Amino acid sequence: MGKIYRALRLYRRYISIHIRSMMQYKTSFFLSAMGQFLVSFNVFLGIFFMFQRFSAVEGFTYSEVLLCFSVVLLEFSLAEMWARGFDLFPGTVKSGEFDRILVRPQNEILQVLGSKFELTRIGRMIQAMVMFVYGVAKSGVEWDLLKILTVVFMLIGGTVIFTALFLIYAALCFFTLDGLEFMNVFTDGAREFGKYPIGVYGKKILLLTTFFIPYALVQYYPLLYILERSKNPLYIFLPLLACLFFLPALLLWKFGVRHYKSSGS
């Protein structure tokens, strides 16, 4: 426990340094945060105009879709905020900075996490929370403790999945040096597809996102429970099961570290 506490304290210091640094240029920070808000606002407009033409998508109403998308957007934004160091990892490897990370006495994952903290993603998080509040108010869901707990588990599970994908992206850099752009299909692409409940894309996609990359466990099935389209209580805990996806990502990272050769920079 003492080792974990020291790691958390060190990470808290990393975050504090990044925040103090960003606050030295407050105008730049607020403009960047506003930019993040506006970028994701375009996606919201796409949903809005879609429902101006159609009253429902596969039985899901406008407010229900906003409830779904807001949770996915918040999950992605949280993961990108604190795991941004993995997204920028190709530059860390090519510059030789990872060589220095390896000779320090702290865990290399903690150091990569602490290398970047993207507080400007708060712009997208604010939009996600506004959409969530609207969805809650208009969807007619009768909230109770279990449904609130389901949303909390969705946020935890989704953040872990996106973090694991960033970790996989970083681990692949040990073998390629450059980041593989196809990984954006699983990160930014998942955020885009997450605009609508995954079930609307068909059974094949639903199976893929249930057993391969478990997006559906943190989005579709829990949403069915919240909207009372399923009474299965197991759907509450599926987002926690999805957290197991982090284990193969961690094993790939450790495999990459063991076989890492200095970039020679």
Short mmCIF file of C-alpha atoms in Angstrom, two decimals:
data_model
loop_
_atom_site.label_atom_id
_atom_site.label_comp_id
_atom_site.label_asym_id
_atom_site.label_seq_id
_atom_site.Cartn_x
_atom_site.Cartn_y
_atom_site.Cartn_z
CA MET A 1 0.00 0.00 0.00
CA GLY A 2 2.88 2.34 0.77
CA LYS A 3 4.27 1.92 -2.75
CA ILE A 4 0.88 2.70 -4.30
CA TYR A 5 0.47 5.75 -2.08
CA ARG A 6 3.90 7.07 -3.11
CA ALA A 7 3.07 6.51 -6.79
CA LEU A 8 -0.23 8.38 -6.43
CA ARG A 9 1.48 11.22 -4.61
CA LEU A 10 4.09 11.48 -7.35
CA TYR A 11 1.41 11.46 -10.06
CA ARG A 12 -0.45 14.18 -8.19
CA ARG A 13 2.73 16.26 -8.33
CA TYR A 14 3.03 15.64 -12.06
CA ILE A 15 -0.53 16.91 -12.55
CA SER A 16 0.12 19.92 -10.33
CA ILE A 17 3.17 20.87 -12.42
CA HIS A 18 1.23 20.60 -15.68
CA ILE A 19 -1.70 22.64 -14.38
CA ARG A 20 0.55 25.39 -13.00
CA SER A 21 2.38 25.48 -16.33
CA MET A 22 -0.85 25.82 -18.32
CA MET A 23 -2.17 28.51 -16.00
CA GLN A 24 0.83 30.68 -16.86
CA TYR A 25 -0.89 31.19 -20.22
CA LYS A 26 -4.53 31.41 -19.21
CA THR A 27 -5.76 32.89 -22.47
CA SER A 28 -4.16 30.08 -24.48
CA PHE A 29 -5.66 27.50 -22.12
CA PHE A 30 -9.20 28.88 -22.33
CA LEU A 31 -9.02 29.22 -26.12
CA SER A 32 -7.79 25.63 -26.43
CA ALA A 33 -10.56 24.41 -24.12
CA MET A 34 -13.11 26.36 -26.16
CA GLY A 35 -11.70 24.81 -29.33
CA GLN A 36 -12.21 21.33 -27.87
CA PHE A 37 -15.79 22.27 -27.02
CA LEU A 38 -16.49 23.52 -30.55
CA VAL A 39 -14.92 20.49 -32.26
CA SER A 40 -17.19 18.06 -30.44
CA PHE A 41 -20.10 20.49 -30.89
CA ASN A 42 -20.01 19.67 -34.61
CA VAL A 43 -20.77 16.05 -33.74
CA PHE A 44 -23.70 17.18 -31.60
CA LEU A 45 -25.04 19.19 -34.54
CA GLY A 46 -24.89 16.07 -36.70
CA ILE A 47 -27.09 14.24 -34.20
CA PHE A 48 -29.42 17.22 -33.92
CA PHE A 49 -29.99 17.50 -37.68
CA MET A 50 -30.42 13.73 -37.98
CA PHE A 51 -33.34 13.85 -35.56
CA GLN A 52 -34.84 16.82 -37.34
CA ARG A 53 -35.45 14.37 -40.18
CA PHE A 54 -36.12 11.16 -38.24
CA SER A 55 -37.98 10.80 -34.95
CA ALA A 56 -35.98 7.75 -33.84
CA VAL A 57 -33.01 5.56 -34.84
CA GLU A 58 -33.72 1.87 -34.36
CA GLY A 59 -36.21 2.81 -31.68
CA PHE A 60 -33.89 5.18 -29.78
CA THR A 61 -35.14 8.74 -29.35
CA TYR A 62 -33.12 11.97 -29.53
CA SER A 63 -32.76 12.31 -25.76
CA GLU A 64 -31.76 8.64 -25.39
CA VAL A 65 -29.08 9.01 -28.07
CA LEU A 66 -27.73 12.13 -26.35
CA LEU A 67 -27.62 10.23 -23.07
CA CYS A 68 -25.62 7.49 -24.80
CA PHE A 69 -23.23 9.79 -26.65
CA SER A 70 -22.57 12.04 -23.66
CA VAL A 71 -21.32 9.09 -21.60
CA VAL A 72 -19.01 7.88 -24.41
CA LEU A 73 -17.67 11.39 -25.00
CA LEU A 74 -16.98 11.83 -21.29
CA GLU A 75 -15.21 8.45 -21.11
CA PHE A 76 -13.00 9.30 -24.09
CA SER A 77 -12.22 12.79 -22.79
CA LEU A 78 -11.23 11.47 -19.35
CA ALA A 79 -8.94 8.86 -20.91
CA GLU A 80 -7.37 11.37 -23.29
CA MET A 81 -6.87 13.86 -20.48
CA TRP A 82 -4.86 11.61 -18.22
CA ALA A 83 -3.41 9.11 -20.76
CA ARG A 84 -2.30 11.65 -23.35
CA GLY A 85 1.32 10.67 -22.72
CA PHE A 86 0.68 7.31 -24.43
CA ASP A 87 -0.90 9.04 -27.43
CA LEU A 88 2.27 11.11 -27.84
CA PHE A 89 4.57 8.17 -27.11
CA PRO A 90 6.06 7.80 -30.64
CA GLY A 91 7.89 11.10 -30.14
CA THR A 92 9.14 9.92 -26.75
CA VAL A 93 10.70 6.82 -28.31
CA LYS A 94 12.21 8.54 -31.36
CA SER A 95 13.76 11.33 -29.30
CA GLY A 96 15.45 8.84 -26.98
CA GLU A 97 13.53 10.20 -23.97
CA PHE A 98 12.30 6.70 -23.13
CA ASP A 99 15.92 5.65 -22.51
CA ARG A 100 16.05 8.17 -19.68
CA ILE A 101 12.69 7.00 -18.37
CA LEU A 102 14.02 3.45 -18.06
CA VAL A 103 16.99 4.43 -15.89
CA ARG A 104 14.86 6.32 -13.37
CA PRO A 105 13.69 4.50 -10.24
CA GLN A 106 9.97 5.00 -10.90
CA ASN A 107 7.64 2.79 -12.92
CA GLU A 108 7.80 3.65 -16.64
CA ILE A 109 3.99 3.70 -17.05
CA LEU A 110 3.67 6.24 -14.25
CA GLN A 111 6.33 8.41 -15.87
CA VAL A 112 4.67 8.29 -19.31
CA LEU A 113 1.30 9.12 -17.75
CA GLY A 114 2.86 12.02 -15.92
CA SER A 115 4.62 13.35 -19.01
CA LYS A 116 1.41 14.93 -20.31
CA PHE A 117 -1.88 15.98 -18.72
CA GLU A 118 -4.32 17.46 -21.24
CA LEU A 119 -6.52 19.67 -19.07
CA THR A 120 -7.91 21.43 -22.16
CA ARG A 121 -10.10 18.33 -22.72
CA ILE A 122 -12.31 19.83 -20.05
CA GLY A 123 -14.01 21.69 -22.92
CA ARG A 124 -15.34 18.40 -24.32
CA MET A 125 -16.20 17.19 -20.84
CA ILE A 126 -18.36 20.26 -20.21
CA GLN A 127 -20.27 19.62 -23.43
CA ALA A 128 -20.69 15.94 -22.50
CA MET A 129 -22.11 16.89 -19.10
CA VAL A 130 -24.52 19.41 -20.66
CA MET A 131 -25.77 16.74 -23.09
CA PHE A 132 -26.05 14.23 -20.25
CA VAL A 133 -28.15 16.59 -18.14
CA TYR A 134 -30.43 17.27 -21.11
CA GLY A 135 -30.73 13.55 -21.86
CA VAL A 136 -31.56 12.78 -18.24
CA ALA A 137 -34.21 15.52 -18.14
CA LYS A 138 -35.90 14.54 -21.42
CA SER A 139 -35.54 10.74 -21.59
CA GLY A 140 -38.07 10.05 -18.88
CA VAL A 141 -35.79 7.62 -17.05
CA GLU A 142 -36.84 6.93 -13.47
CA TRP A 143 -33.51 7.05 -11.71
CA ASP A 144 -32.64 4.92 -8.70
CA LEU A 145 -29.43 3.91 -6.96
CA LEU A 146 -28.73 0.98 -9.31
CA LYS A 147 -29.07 3.13 -12.44
CA ILE A 148 -26.81 5.80 -10.99
CA LEU A 149 -24.31 3.07 -10.14
CA THR A 150 -24.57 1.77 -13.71
CA VAL A 151 -23.58 5.20 -15.09
CA VAL A 152 -20.62 5.34 -12.69
CA PHE A 153 -19.50 1.87 -13.80
CA MET A 154 -19.90 2.91 -17.46
CA LEU A 155 -17.58 5.88 -16.91
CA ILE A 156 -15.00 3.74 -15.11
CA GLY A 157 -15.11 0.91 -17.66
CA GLY A 158 -15.08 3.20 -20.69
CA THR A 159 -12.16 5.24 -19.37
CA VAL A 160 -10.20 2.03 -18.73
CA ILE A 161 -10.92 0.70 -22.24
CA PHE A 162 -9.81 3.90 -23.98
CA THR A 163 -6.73 4.06 -21.74
CA ALA A 164 -5.92 0.46 -22.67
CA LEU A 165 -6.19 1.34 -26.37
CA PHE A 166 -3.80 4.26 -25.91
CA LEU A 167 -1.47 1.86 -24.09
CA ILE A 168 -1.64 -0.62 -26.99
CA TYR A 169 -0.89 2.22 -29.42
CA ALA A 170 2.17 3.15 -27.36
CA ALA A 171 3.33 -0.46 -27.02
CA LEU A 172 3.29 -0.94 -30.80
CA CYS A 173 5.78 1.93 -31.09
CA PHE A 174 8.46 -0.31 -29.58
CA PHE A 175 8.37 -2.30 -32.83
CA THR A 176 7.56 0.41 -35.38
CA LEU A 177 8.94 3.66 -33.85
CA ASP A 178 6.14 5.55 -35.62
CA GLY A 179 2.57 5.40 -34.35
CA LEU A 180 0.21 3.24 -36.38
CA GLU A 181 -2.60 5.43 -37.65
CA PHE A 182 -5.03 2.52 -37.91
CA MET A 183 -5.30 2.63 -34.10
CA ASN A 184 -7.32 5.82 -34.51
CA VAL A 185 -10.13 3.59 -35.78
CA PHE A 186 -10.39 2.15 -32.27
CA THR A 187 -10.02 5.42 -30.36
CA ASP A 188 -11.37 8.42 -32.31
CA GLY A 189 -13.47 6.04 -34.40
CA ALA A 190 -15.09 4.55 -31.32
CA ARG A 191 -15.94 8.01 -30.08
CA GLU A 192 -17.65 8.75 -33.41
CA PHE A 193 -19.51 5.43 -33.56
CA GLY A 194 -20.47 5.94 -29.93
CA LYS A 195 -22.86 8.69 -31.02
CA TYR A 196 -25.51 5.98 -31.30
CA PRO A 197 -26.13 2.77 -29.35
CA ILE A 198 -23.86 0.12 -30.88
CA GLY A 199 -26.77 -2.23 -31.52
CA VAL A 200 -27.98 0.01 -34.37
CA TYR A 201 -24.94 -0.97 -36.46
CA GLY A 202 -25.99 -4.62 -36.74
CA LYS A 203 -25.28 -7.96 -35.07
CA LYS A 204 -21.76 -8.40 -36.48
CA ILE A 205 -20.56 -5.08 -35.06
CA LEU A 206 -22.31 -5.85 -31.78
CA LEU A 207 -20.52 -9.20 -31.52
CA LEU A 208 -17.18 -7.57 -32.40
CA THR A 209 -17.61 -4.91 -29.73
CA THR A 210 -18.76 -7.45 -27.15
CA PHE A 211 -16.01 -10.06 -27.41
CA PHE A 212 -13.06 -8.37 -29.19
CA ILE A 213 -12.90 -4.74 -28.11
CA PRO A 214 -15.64 -4.50 -25.47
CA TYR A 215 -17.17 -1.10 -26.22
CA ALA A 216 -20.66 -2.59 -26.02
CA LEU A 217 -20.05 -3.66 -22.43
CA VAL A 218 -19.64 -0.03 -21.38
CA GLN A 219 -22.19 1.50 -23.74
CA TYR A 220 -24.96 -0.61 -25.27
CA TYR A 221 -25.88 -3.19 -22.62
CA PRO A 222 -25.78 -0.83 -19.61
CA LEU A 223 -27.82 1.69 -21.64
CA LEU A 224 -30.49 -0.96 -22.22
CA TYR A 225 -30.73 -1.43 -18.46
CA ILE A 226 -30.91 2.31 -17.75
CA LEU A 227 -33.65 2.77 -20.36
CA GLU A 228 -35.48 -0.28 -18.93
CA ARG A 229 -35.30 -2.15 -22.22
CA SER A 230 -33.72 -5.00 -20.32
CA LYS A 231 -34.22 -6.11 -16.73
CA ASN A 232 -31.04 -8.19 -16.65
CA PRO A 233 -29.16 -7.04 -13.51
CA LEU A 234 -25.88 -8.39 -14.92
CA TYR A 235 -25.84 -5.46 -17.35
CA ILE A 236 -25.05 -3.21 -14.37
CA PHE A 237 -21.68 -4.88 -13.85
CA LEU A 238 -20.63 -5.50 -17.46
CA PRO A 239 -18.58 -2.24 -17.55
CA LEU A 240 -16.46 -3.58 -14.69
CA LEU A 241 -15.95 -6.82 -16.62
CA ALA A 242 -14.75 -4.72 -19.57
CA CYS A 243 -11.89 -3.43 -17.40
CA LEU A 244 -10.23 -6.83 -17.93
CA PHE A 245 -9.37 -5.56 -21.41
CA PHE A 246 -6.58 -3.59 -19.75
CA LEU A 247 -4.70 -6.82 -18.90
CA PRO A 248 -3.73 -7.83 -22.48
CA ALA A 249 -2.83 -4.20 -23.18
CA LEU A 250 -0.54 -4.22 -20.13
CA LEU A 251 1.03 -7.54 -21.18
CA LEU A 252 1.74 -6.13 -24.66
CA TRP A 253 3.35 -3.07 -23.08
CA LYS A 254 5.57 -5.20 -20.83
CA PHE A 255 6.51 -7.38 -23.80
CA GLY A 256 7.47 -4.26 -25.74
CA VAL A 257 9.56 -2.89 -22.86
CA ARG A 258 11.47 -6.19 -22.56
CA HIS A 259 12.30 -6.14 -26.27
CA TYR A 260 12.94 -2.43 -26.52
CA LYS A 261 16.13 -1.35 -28.25
CA SER A 262 17.35 2.20 -27.88
CA SER A 263 16.32 4.45 -30.76
CA GLY A 264 19.92 5.69 -30.93
CA SER A 265 18.92 9.37 -30.89
#
